[in-house]
Amino acid sequence: MTALDDLPTTRIVHGSCHHDCPDSCGWLVTVEERDDSDQDDSERDDTASGSVAVQLRGNPAHPYSAGELCPKVNRFLDRVYSPERVTTPMRRVGAKGEGQFEPITWDEALATIASRLQTVIDTSGPEAIMPYSNAGNQSVLALMYSERFWNRLGGTRLVRALCGTTVGAGVQMTNGTTRGLDPQELRHSKLIILWATNTRLTNRHLWPTIEAAMADGARLIVIDPIRTITADYADEFIQPLPGTDIALMLAMMNVLIAEDLIDHAWVAAHTLGFEELAAHVAEWTPERASQITGVDASVITQLARAYGTTRPVAIRTLIGAEHHENGAMFFRTMACLPALVGAWQDRGGGLARSIGVWSEELIDYGALTQPQLLGDRSPRWLNMSRLGEALTDPTLDPPVQALIVWGANPMVVTPNAELIRRGLERDDLFTVVHEQFITDTARYADIVLPATTQIEATDVVTSWGHLYLGWNEAAIAPVGQCVSNSELHRRLASAMGFTEPELFEDDLAVLKAALPTVDLDALRRDGFMRVPYPHDGRPFGDGVFPTRSGRVEFISETLVSLGQPALPTFVPPHESLGGDHELAHRFPFQLLTPKRHTRFLNSSYSHLPKHGPLEDGPFVEICPSDAVILGVTDGDCVQVRNDRALLRLPVRISTRLRPGVVAIPWGWWQHQHIDGRAANSLTNDTLTDWGGGVAFSDTLVAIETT
Ligand SMILES: Nc1nc2c(c(=O)[nH]1)N[C@H]1C(S)=C(S)[C@@H](COP(=O)(O)OP(=O)(O)OC[C@H]3O[C@@H](n4cnc5c(=O)[nH]c(N)nc54)[C@H](O)[C@@H]3O)O[C@H]1N2
Ligand SMILES: Nc1nc2c(c(=O)[nH]1)N[C@H]1C(S)=C(S)[C@@H](COP(=O)(O)OP(=O)(O)OC[C@H]3O[C@@H](n4cnc5c(=O)[nH]c(N)nc54)[C@H](O)[C@@H]3O)O[C@H]1N2
Ligand code: SF4
Ligand SMILES: [Mo]
């Protein structure tokens, strides 16, 4: 029998999911404090000190996620204690890309890094050192503490715009702000349009809100080039060709104006340029838009009528449509729709997209990032979506000679990945990757450094899907020799011999300075805290918009100054079915590479045993009529190719796509594909019209039988 005294002490710790996911769920970690004799029996204890996390579950008190997590994170402790975790610094011993490493000490790793970086600085200056990070962990410190080090170093700066920036930049041109409707307000809507977002997969904790609105009589329309699992639940599904929605929106405006479904009083009081817009869309008949979008003119007319006659009416969108050459214009145009019908007046009316801004407004970025450390230097900026170019362009001055990656896996997530591979293979490039696993990117590192997971470091999580800040208390000590992103940058600063105290400030002090108006003690105690948002639910209830004119700008001088059309305008993407004819002739299919698997979160998880092997794929989805033309059937192997790469993949015949459009689910690593090349080997790295994003989804391919 076990004496009561021998039972492990248990505590429950508040945490918040760090993934780049709108839901930012609250979780509870159950931690056992075990003594050494207990630890011998458990395989988990090799990497854990005395504290062992034994359960991680949703926090039932969390106002948004309400106790539920998701099929990705339900097994998070398997990730934390995975035998494949990187737990010590390592040095590459094989060729770049081979993935052969040997453990070294932190001292050795830091000494090597400091000496290589110093050599680069001495020969080419600090701009020859490039950071590469994304939202692998979107907590405040994990995402931003690093800026202090990079300001002090004077290295190249990174335009982090793989996700969301273009949406914001588009909406801002119309509304003057990225503020918008809290998606939980959809509960009050009577018509909900999920436009380019796959809510049931990517934003699953919003779905109950939509279901509740539907139970109360709301109608749901989904607009997506793929019949997604969300489309399956809609009252109506509209399937335009990818990249053509702007034409659809212009035709909606045409119908709204022609049939006088405009809220004239609101338009007169709160918008700029209605007359110009009306003249501009007069030619955008549903018939014309139908030619471009592939959607029947009558469907467009009905959509416009429903939009113009139902109140409250809301559009919900996230990221999907920004990944086109005309991505910012999509959102600039979309933001005009609620203004035309006066939707912002109603509770549950308007446009709901990322609402991260409501939390970010609480952050003192100066205190967080310490820009004075940069002095009077103004280092160059390179766009993260053009990493391949940055590493291989012979004219870049200075060339990138050292690359430091954390919280990102560019070989899987960044477009034109074969060009990135050529860069990472360069003998003269020194690469450091701070990671939890040997990812496709880490395989090219000279030095790999071990990164903590979310339950090993204290931080605050802001959400872009709801209005709650989340506290994340470190539940266990770092596994092995892992360090958080902030500790990594403290160690790098020390190794480089930097002495400014801001570079060594501890995490809690930085959080206090960065969130000056937030009661961190209360946040820590409760686990979450609601951020300010208008009490009546209406972000623009007063009709005031922070544009130059103080109104919703149908016509925009700011856009003209950027070299863009003043009015919402459809420009077909160059690399698309409706774009460059010669290219479309050589590569007749448009390739989408969507998020698709419930057990994957971006590039994370497909390598773990309870994730990848339980999903189906990789494959290329082709619609039945294209399969007939190609002479292929389910399971046949085809070559999917363009000028960037060639992938062999089994065919999955799918009624979810239109003719001419094919899809490869994204998130699989290279070795999970037949030839060691993944979806992003094929994708387009052309930047968006503005906003700095990238046109993954304007990718043309040819499909050939092998
Ligand atoms: N399970 C799971 N959940 C996730 C993620 C994940 O990897 N897996 N990733 C997280 C991240 S980082 C993000 S940013 C969010 C993204 O959340 P979403 O934006 O909802 O997801 P995406 O799959 O990027 O794109 C949504 C839809 O846009 C469609 N789309 C593409 N081009 C067009 C177009 O031209 N017009 C229209 N109308 N639709 C278009 C795609 O077919 C896709 O179904 O999801 C988050 N949640
Ligand atoms: N083809 C195609 N490409 C896409 C997309 C698509 O839909 N299709 N979606 C795009 C979108 S929306 C996004 S957001 C990006 C996502 O791109 P990423 O942000 O790069 O993807 P993740 O898999 O979320 O995270 C990357 C890595 O961060 C590591 N990580 C997690 N926490 C930490 C930490 O605390 N410290 C450190 N050092 N590492 C950590 C994980 O182990 C993981 O390997 O991909 C983009 N790429
Ligand atoms: S990945 Fe998204 S849905 Fe899953 S636990 Fe994290 S925040 Fe919640
Ligand atoms: Mo994203």
PDB file of C-alpha atoms and ligand atoms in Angstrom, residues 17 19 21 23-25 69-70 72-73 205, ligand 3:
ATOM      1  CA  CYS A  17      -2.437  28.083 -26.150  1.00  0.00           C
ATOM      2  CA  HIS A  19      -0.379  28.581 -31.490  1.00  0.00           C
ATOM      3  CA  CYS A  21      -4.745  30.151 -34.192  1.00  0.00           C
ATOM      4  CA  ASP A  23      -8.985  30.599 -30.687  1.00  0.00           C
ATOM      5  CA  SER A  24      -6.167  31.157 -28.117  1.00  0.00           C
ATOM      6  CA  CYS A  25      -7.773  28.611 -25.817  1.00  0.00           C
ATOM      7  CA  LEU A  69      -9.192  22.368 -26.908  1.00  0.00           C
ATOM      8  CA  CYS A  70      -8.804  20.667 -30.300  1.00  0.00           C
ATOM      9  CA  LYS A  72      -4.071  19.249 -32.324  1.00  0.00           C
ATOM     10  CA  VAL A  73      -3.526  20.263 -28.749  1.00  0.00           C
ATOM     11  CA  HIS A 205     -14.516  27.609 -31.085  1.00  0.00           C
TER      12      HIS A 205
HETATM   13  S1  SF4 B   3      -4.580  25.245 -31.679  1.00  0.00           S
HETATM   14 FE1  SF4 B   3      -6.292  26.683 -31.616  1.00  0.00          FE
HETATM   15  S2  SF4 B   3      -8.105  25.438 -31.202  1.00  0.00           S
HETATM   16 FE2  SF4 B   3      -6.306  24.212 -30.669  1.00  0.00          FE
HETATM   17  S3  SF4 B   3      -5.991  24.567 -28.475  1.00  0.00           S
HETATM   18 FE3  SF4 B   3      -4.700  26.024 -29.587  1.00  0.00          FE
HETATM   19  S4  SF4 B   3      -5.945  27.865 -29.749  1.00  0.00           S
HETATM   20 FE4  SF4 B   3      -7.335  26.183 -29.235  1.00  0.00          FE
END
